[in-house]
XYZ file of C-alpha atoms in Angstrom:
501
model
C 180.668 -113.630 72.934
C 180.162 -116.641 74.885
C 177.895 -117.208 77.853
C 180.259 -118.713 80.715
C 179.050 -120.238 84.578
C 179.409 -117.752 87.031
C 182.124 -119.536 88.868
C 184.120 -118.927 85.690
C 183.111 -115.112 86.088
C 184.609 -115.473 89.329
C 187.816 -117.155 88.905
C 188.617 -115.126 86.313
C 187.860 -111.899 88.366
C 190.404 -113.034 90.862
C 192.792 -114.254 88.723
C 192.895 -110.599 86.945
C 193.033 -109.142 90.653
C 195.705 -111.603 91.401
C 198.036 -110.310 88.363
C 197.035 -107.131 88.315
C 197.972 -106.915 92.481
C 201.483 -108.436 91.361
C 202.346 -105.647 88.946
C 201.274 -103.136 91.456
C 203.746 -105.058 93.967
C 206.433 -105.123 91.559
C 206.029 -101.054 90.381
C 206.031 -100.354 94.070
C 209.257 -102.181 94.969
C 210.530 -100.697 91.581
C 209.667 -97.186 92.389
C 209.959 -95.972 95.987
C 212.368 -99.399 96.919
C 214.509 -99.989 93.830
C 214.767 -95.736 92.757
C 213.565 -93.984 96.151
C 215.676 -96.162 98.699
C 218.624 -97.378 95.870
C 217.999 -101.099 96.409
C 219.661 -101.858 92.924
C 218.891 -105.061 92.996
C 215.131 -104.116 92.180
C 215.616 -101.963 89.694
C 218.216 -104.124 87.640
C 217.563 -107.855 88.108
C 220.891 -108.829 87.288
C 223.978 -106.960 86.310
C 224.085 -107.582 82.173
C 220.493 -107.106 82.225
C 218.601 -103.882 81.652
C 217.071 -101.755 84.744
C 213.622 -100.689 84.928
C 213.566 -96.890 85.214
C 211.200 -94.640 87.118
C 208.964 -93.674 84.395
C 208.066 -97.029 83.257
C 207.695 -98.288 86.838
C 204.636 -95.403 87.362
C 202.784 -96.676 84.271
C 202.719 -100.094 85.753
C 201.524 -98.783 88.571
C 198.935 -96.370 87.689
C 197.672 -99.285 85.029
C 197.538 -101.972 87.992
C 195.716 -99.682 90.194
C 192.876 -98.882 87.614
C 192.702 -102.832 87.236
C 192.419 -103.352 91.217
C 190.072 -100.984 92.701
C 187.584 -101.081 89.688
C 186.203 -104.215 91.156
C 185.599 -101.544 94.101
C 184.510 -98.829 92.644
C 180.804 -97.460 91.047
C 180.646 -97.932 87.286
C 180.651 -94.020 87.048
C 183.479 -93.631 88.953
C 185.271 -96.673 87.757
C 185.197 -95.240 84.243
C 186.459 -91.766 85.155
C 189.626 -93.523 86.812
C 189.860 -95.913 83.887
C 190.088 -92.800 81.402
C 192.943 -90.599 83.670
C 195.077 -93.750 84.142
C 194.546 -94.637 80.560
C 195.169 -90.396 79.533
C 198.146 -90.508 81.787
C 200.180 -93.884 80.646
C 199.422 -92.311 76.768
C 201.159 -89.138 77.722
C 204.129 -90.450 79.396
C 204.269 -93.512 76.653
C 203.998 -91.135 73.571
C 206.547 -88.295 75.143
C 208.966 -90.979 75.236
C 209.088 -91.750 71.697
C 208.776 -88.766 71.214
C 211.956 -87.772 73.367
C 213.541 -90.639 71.440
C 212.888 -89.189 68.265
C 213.643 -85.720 68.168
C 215.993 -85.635 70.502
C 219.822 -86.567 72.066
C 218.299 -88.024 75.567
C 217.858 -91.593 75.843
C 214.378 -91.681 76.731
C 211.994 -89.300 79.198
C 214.190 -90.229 82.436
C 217.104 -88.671 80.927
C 215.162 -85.997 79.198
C 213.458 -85.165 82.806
C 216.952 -85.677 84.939
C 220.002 -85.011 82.189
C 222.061 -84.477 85.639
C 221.227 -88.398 86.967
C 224.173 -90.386 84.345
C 222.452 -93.492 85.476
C 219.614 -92.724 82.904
C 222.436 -92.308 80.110
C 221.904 -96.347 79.943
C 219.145 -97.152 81.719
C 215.595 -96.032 79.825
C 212.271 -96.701 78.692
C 212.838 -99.055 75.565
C 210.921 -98.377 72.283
C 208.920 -101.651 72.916
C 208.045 -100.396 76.483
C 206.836 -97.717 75.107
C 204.592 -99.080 72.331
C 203.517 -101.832 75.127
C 202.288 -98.997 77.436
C 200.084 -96.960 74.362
C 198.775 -100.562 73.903
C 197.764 -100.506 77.625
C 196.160 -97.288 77.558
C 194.204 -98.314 74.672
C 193.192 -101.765 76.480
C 192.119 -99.180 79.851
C 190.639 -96.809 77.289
C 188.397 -99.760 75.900
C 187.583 -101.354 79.124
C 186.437 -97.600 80.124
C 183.324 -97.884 77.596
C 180.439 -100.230 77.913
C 179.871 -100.596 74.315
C 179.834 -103.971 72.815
C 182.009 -103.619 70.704
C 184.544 -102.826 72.868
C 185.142 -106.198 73.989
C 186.820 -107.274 70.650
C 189.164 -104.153 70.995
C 190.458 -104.742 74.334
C 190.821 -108.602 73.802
C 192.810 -107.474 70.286
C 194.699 -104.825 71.665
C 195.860 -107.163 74.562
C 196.506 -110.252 72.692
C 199.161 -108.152 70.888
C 200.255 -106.801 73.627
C 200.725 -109.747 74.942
C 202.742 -111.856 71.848
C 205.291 -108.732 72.071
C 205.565 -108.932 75.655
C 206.210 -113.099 75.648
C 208.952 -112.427 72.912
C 210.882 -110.143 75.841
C 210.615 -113.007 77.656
C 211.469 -115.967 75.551
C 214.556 -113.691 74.377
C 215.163 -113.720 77.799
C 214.873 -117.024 78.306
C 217.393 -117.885 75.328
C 220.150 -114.993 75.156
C 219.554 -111.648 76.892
C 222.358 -110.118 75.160
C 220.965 -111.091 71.912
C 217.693 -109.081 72.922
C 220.323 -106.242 73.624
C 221.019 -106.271 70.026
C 217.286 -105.742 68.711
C 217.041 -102.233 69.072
C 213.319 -102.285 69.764
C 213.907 -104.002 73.081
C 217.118 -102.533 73.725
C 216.807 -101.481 77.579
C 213.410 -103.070 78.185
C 214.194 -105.009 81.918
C 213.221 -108.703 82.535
C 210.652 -107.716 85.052
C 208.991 -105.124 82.407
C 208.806 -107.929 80.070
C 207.104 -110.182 83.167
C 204.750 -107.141 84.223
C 203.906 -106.824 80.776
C 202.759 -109.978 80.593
C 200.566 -110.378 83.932
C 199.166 -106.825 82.737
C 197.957 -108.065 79.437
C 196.522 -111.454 80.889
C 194.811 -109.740 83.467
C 192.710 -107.557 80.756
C 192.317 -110.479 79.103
C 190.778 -112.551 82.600
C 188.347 -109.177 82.304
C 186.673 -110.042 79.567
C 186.619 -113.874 79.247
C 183.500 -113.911 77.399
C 185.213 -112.911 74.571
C 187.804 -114.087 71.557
C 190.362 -116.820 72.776
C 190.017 -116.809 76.521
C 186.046 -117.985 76.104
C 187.381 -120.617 73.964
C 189.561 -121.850 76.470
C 187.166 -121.219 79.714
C 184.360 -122.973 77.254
C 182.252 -126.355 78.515
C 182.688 -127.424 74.926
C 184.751 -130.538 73.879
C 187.022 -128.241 71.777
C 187.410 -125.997 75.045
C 188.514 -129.381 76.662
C 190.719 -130.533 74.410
C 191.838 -126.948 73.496
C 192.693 -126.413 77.667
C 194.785 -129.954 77.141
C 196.964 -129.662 74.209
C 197.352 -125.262 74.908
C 200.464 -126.013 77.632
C 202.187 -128.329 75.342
C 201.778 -126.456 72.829
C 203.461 -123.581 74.366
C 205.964 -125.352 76.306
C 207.074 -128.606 74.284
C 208.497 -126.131 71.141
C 210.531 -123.756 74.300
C 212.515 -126.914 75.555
C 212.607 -127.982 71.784
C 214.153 -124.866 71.067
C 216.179 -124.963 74.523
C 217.139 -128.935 73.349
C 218.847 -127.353 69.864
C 220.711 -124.604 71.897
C 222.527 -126.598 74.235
C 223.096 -129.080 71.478
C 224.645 -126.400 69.190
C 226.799 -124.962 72.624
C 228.031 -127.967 73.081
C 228.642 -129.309 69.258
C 226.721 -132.578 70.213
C 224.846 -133.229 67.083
C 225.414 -131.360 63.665
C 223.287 -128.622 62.570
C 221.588 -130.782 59.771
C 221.012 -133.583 62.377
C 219.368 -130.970 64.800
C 217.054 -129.429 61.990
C 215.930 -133.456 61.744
C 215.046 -134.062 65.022
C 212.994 -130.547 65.588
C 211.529 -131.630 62.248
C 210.086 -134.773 63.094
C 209.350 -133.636 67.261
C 207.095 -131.065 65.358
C 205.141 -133.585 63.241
C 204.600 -135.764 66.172
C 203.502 -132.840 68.362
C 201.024 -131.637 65.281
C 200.122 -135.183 64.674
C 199.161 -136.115 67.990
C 197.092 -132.685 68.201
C 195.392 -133.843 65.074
C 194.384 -137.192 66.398
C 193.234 -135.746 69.761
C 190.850 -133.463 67.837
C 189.344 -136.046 65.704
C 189.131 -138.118 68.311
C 187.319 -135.428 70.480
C 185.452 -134.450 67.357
C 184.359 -138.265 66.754
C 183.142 -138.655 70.362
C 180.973 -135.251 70.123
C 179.484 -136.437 66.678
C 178.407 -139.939 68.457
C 176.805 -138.453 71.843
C 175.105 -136.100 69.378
C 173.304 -139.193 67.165
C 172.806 -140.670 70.254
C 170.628 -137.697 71.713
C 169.103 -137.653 68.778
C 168.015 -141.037 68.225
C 166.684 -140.380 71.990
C 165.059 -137.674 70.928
C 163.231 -139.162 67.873
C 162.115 -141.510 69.975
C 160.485 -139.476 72.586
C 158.598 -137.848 70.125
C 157.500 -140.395 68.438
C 156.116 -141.546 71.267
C 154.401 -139.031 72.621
C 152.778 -138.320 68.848
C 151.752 -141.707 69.210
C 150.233 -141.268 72.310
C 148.499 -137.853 71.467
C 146.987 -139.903 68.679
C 145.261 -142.103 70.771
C 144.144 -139.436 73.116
C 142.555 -137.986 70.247
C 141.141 -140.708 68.625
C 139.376 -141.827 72.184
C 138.161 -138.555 72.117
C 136.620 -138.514 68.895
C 135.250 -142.295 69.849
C 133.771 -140.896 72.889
C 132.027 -138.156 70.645
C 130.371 -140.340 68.490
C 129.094 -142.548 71.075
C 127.447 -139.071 72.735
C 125.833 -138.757 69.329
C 123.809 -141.578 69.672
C 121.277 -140.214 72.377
C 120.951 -137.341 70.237
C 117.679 -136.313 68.524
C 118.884 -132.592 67.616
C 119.852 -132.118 63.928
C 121.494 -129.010 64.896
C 123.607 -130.151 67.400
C 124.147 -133.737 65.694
C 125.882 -131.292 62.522
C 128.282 -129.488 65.450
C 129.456 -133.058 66.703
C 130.245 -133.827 63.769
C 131.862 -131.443 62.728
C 134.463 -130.963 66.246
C 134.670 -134.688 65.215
C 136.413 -133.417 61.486
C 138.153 -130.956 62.965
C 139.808 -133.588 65.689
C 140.145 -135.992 62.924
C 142.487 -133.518 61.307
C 144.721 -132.960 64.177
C 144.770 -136.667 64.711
C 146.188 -137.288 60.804
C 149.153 -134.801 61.240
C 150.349 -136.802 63.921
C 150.257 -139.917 62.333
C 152.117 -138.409 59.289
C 154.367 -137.073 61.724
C 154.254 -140.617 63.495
C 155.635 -141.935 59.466
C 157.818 -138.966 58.667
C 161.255 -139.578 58.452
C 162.076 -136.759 60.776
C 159.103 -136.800 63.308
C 158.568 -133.016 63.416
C 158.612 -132.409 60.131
C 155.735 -133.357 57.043
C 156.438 -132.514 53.570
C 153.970 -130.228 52.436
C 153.054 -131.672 49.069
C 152.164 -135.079 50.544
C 150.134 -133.708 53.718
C 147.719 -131.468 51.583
C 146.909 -134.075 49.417
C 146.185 -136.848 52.107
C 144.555 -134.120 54.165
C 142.375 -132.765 51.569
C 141.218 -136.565 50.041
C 140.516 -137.628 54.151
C 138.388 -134.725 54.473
C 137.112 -135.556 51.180
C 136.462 -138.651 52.412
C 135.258 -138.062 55.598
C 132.258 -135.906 54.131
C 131.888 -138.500 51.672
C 128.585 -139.911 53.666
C 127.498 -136.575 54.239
C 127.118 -134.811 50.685
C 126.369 -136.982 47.549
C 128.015 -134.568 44.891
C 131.496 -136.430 44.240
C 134.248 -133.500 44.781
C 137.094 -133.662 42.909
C 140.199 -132.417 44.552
C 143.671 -130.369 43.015
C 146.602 -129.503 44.968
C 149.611 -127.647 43.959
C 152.066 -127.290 46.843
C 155.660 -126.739 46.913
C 158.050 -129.777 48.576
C 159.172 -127.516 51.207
C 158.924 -129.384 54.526
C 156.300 -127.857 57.613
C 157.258 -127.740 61.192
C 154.614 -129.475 63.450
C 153.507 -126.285 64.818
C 152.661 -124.490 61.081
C 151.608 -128.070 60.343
C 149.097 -127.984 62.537
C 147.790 -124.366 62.005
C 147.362 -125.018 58.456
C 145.501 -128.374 58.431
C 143.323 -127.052 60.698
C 142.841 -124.221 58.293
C 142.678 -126.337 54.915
C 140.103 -128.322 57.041
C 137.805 -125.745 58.136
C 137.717 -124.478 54.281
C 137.577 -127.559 52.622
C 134.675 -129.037 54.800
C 132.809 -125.706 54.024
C 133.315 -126.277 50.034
C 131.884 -129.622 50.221
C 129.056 -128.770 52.502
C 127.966 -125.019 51.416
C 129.516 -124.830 47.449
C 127.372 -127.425 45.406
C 124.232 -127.161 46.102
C 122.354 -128.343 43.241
C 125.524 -129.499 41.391
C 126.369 -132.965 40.464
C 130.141 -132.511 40.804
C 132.334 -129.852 42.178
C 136.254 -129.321 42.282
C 138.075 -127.854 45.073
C 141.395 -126.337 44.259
C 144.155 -126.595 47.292
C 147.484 -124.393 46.925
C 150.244 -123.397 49.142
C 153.244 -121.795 47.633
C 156.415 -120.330 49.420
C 157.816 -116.532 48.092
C 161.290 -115.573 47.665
C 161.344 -113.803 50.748
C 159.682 -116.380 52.933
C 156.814 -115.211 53.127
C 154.443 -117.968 52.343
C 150.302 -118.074 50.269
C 147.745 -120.913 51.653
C 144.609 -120.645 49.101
C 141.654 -122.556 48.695
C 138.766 -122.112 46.159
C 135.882 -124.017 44.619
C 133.976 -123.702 41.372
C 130.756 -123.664 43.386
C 127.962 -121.347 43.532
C 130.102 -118.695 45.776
C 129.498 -117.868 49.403
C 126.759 -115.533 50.660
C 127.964 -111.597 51.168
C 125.814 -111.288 54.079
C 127.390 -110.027 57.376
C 126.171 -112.699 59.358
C 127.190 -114.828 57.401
C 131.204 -113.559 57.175
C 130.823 -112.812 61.054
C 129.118 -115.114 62.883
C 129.125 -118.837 61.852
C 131.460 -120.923 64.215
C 133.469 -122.236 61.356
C 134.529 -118.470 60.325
C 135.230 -117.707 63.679
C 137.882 -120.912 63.878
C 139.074 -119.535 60.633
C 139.458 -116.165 62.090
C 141.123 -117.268 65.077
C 144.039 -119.371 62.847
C 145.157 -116.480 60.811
C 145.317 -114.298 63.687
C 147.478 -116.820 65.247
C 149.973 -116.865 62.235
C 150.071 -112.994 62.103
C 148.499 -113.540 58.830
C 145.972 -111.507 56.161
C 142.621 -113.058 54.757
C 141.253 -112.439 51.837
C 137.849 -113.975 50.366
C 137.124 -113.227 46.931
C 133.564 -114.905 44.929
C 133.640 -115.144 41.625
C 132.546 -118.364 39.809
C 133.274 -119.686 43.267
C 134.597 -118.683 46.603
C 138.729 -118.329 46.713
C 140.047 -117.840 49.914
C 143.663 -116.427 50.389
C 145.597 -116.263 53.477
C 149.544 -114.504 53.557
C 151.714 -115.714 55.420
C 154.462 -113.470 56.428
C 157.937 -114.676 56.941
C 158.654 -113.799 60.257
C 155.851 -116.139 60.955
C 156.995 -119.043 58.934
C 160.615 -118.560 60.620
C 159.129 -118.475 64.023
C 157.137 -121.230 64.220
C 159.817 -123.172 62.414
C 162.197 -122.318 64.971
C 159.478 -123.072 67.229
């Protein structure tokens, strides 16, 4: 389905009303005018063609009344009439064929009046018939509110529809030679016209849907698709018209005519091609042009959160310097990592070829060997650092969850896990399942972290911690043994949504 304005809601509400309210003018003329009052001239349109007979003119009618007053009735209500117009049309339609089939009469007219000789050639043709169970079907549909439903009506109509425009076009071309088919033998010209308006107007209910929200769409392809559609229809009707008149009047030989439909074909094809390219083309460049704009914007404004943040973190170490408090001297510095780290995922993302996007092999291992470095001054024991990542690409938003994350654990490696040790090595991996799910692990050969409950609860760095894999819907697991290893799961609806954004 496809969202449409509201004023397209509307126009195609009136234009159903509008065809629908012509059928129901038409059936009434038809039925109390044409058959009641014996205005012939309604009932048969012209002498050599066929007459629309009573039954068929009361299925237009009850079918064009259930389109026009549902727009005025409850949905309850609206249903109920939808299903007895839809239960009536099926019984009439179906008794017809039926009559047909298994019996002398012409059709249910005949079969209801034998007395009336008019109905001897005047009756409800097969294709009527089969048109009307199609428009019970299409009332039936409209009738439920399922889903679903929507592709059955606009199906069931569309056919409708193509055998309807055949009447017409046969019409159009030889009347007698519809005679001959004996599917439309007896259908009128004004059934084949109702028919038509009948089926459009289901299809103007439900323009949402299948070829009629292609055509309604605010796409360039709905454009160009709204441009080429009436010369499409009507260019091949006067090409056809064009060979008739040449072959009534022996103006060009049949070869020669086959030639010129031939080539009027590949020029009308041609020029459709060429119009969608070019359409295509013009889409393709407005679309690298957004985007360029787009890149552009956010690369600046990564470039100006980077500066935000690195004024920041200049403003925090100048506050350090009229303070005498170890304890909080070791807190400012260690907001100052944490803002550090936020700062280097937008300058990746400031150098990444697509600036919302890192590659996750290259950020862990610049991340980890900055906050290597940045600890550097603070811990003698040289740390040496292994990452094994995948070269999946991160979305800024799990970009920045994680290297806040890889942070927080790294820094506490280097500060809590070699105490007493000369060297240490930190082990970074992130690797991405089969199902999308994705595992962030870090772990140290140090001398493992304490069991204690304060000190799992309360420390401010396990409370960031915490706080991150609750915000990726994650599970955290901490495991000591020769070392600390800490493992966080990912899930994949996590991954997906963040990616998605």
């Amino acid at each position: 389905m496809t969202d449409l304005p509201p004023q397209n809601w509307r126009l195609s509400k009136n234009v159903a009303q509008l065809l629908a309210g012509a059928v129901l003018v038409i059936s009434v003329l038809v039925l109390f005018a044409g058959w009641g009052a014996g205005v012939e001239a309604l009932t048969r349109l012209h002498p050599d063609f066929a007459a629309m007979v009573p039954s068929t003119a009361l299925c237009f009618l009850l079918a064009s009344l259930a389109i026009v007053i549902q727009f005025r009735l409850p949905p309850a209500l609206k249903s109920l009439t939808l299903f007895i117009c839809s239960g009536i049309i099926f019984a009439i339609a179906f008794t017809d064929l039926m009559v047909i089939r298994l019996t002398d009469a012409n059709g249910i007219d005949a079969w209801l009046w034998p007395e009336a000789d008019t109905f001897n050639s005047a009756n409800m043709a097969i294709a009527t018939a089969s048109l009307f169970i199609f428009v019970a079907m299409c009332l039936l549909f409209l009738g439920l509110s399922r889903v679903k439903m929507r592709y059955a009506v606009v199906a069931t109509a569309t056919i409708g529809l193509i055998v309807a425009v055949t009447a017409l076009v046969g019409y159009y071309y030889d009347a007698s030679a519809l005679e001959e088919v004996p599917l439309f033998r007896g259908m009128a010209l004004h059934t084949a016209l109702a028919f038509t308006a009948l089926f459009l107007a289901v299809l103007m209910l439900r323009p949402d849907t299948g070829w009629i929200a292609i055509l309604q769409g605010q796409g360039g392809g709905s454009r160009s698709a709204r441009n080429l559609f009436p010369i499409v229809v009507i260019l091949p009707l006067l090409l056809c018209q064009f060979a008739l008149f040449a072959a009534q009047t022996d103006t060009f030989s049949e070869n020669f005519r086959l030639n010129i439909i031939a080539i009027v074909f590949v020029v009308i094809l041609s020029i459709a091609v060429l119009r969608h390219a070019h359409i295509q083309n013009t889409i393709e460049g407005d679309l690298r042009t957004a985007l360029a704009d787009r890149e552009l914007l956010l690369r600046e404004v990564y470039h100006r959160v980077k500066n935000n943040l690195q004024m920041t973190i200049s403003l925090l170490r100048m506050g350090m310097r009229d303070i005498n408090d170890k304890q909080a001297e070791t807190l400012l510095n260690s907001t100052i990592n944490r803002v550090e780290s936020l700062g280097f995922v937008h300058r990746m993302l400031l150098s990444a070829h697509v600036p919302s996007e890192v590659k996750l092999d290259d950020f862990l291992k610049d991340l980890g060997a900055h906050i290597v470095t940045a600890n550097s001054g603070a811990h003698a024991v040289p740390v040496d650092l292994k990452v094994t990542a995948s070269t999946r690409v991160l979305h800024i938003e799990t970009a920045i969850t994680i290297g806040l994350l890889v942070n927080e654990l790294v820094t506490n490696s280097i500060k809590h896990a070699f105490e007493g040790r000369t060297t240490g090595t930190i082990w970074i991996g992130f690797e991405g399942g089969a199902d999308g799910a994705a595992t962030l692990s870090v772990r140290d050969d140090g001398t493992g972290m304490p069991q204690d409950e304060d000190s799992l609860t309360l420390g401010t760095g396990t409370l960031i911690i915490r706080g991150l894999v609750a915000q990726l819907d994650a599970k955290l697991d901490y495991q000591v043994q020769n070392g600390t290893a800490v493992t966080i799961r990912i899930p994949a609806a996590t991954m997906q949504r963040m990616y998605d954004g």
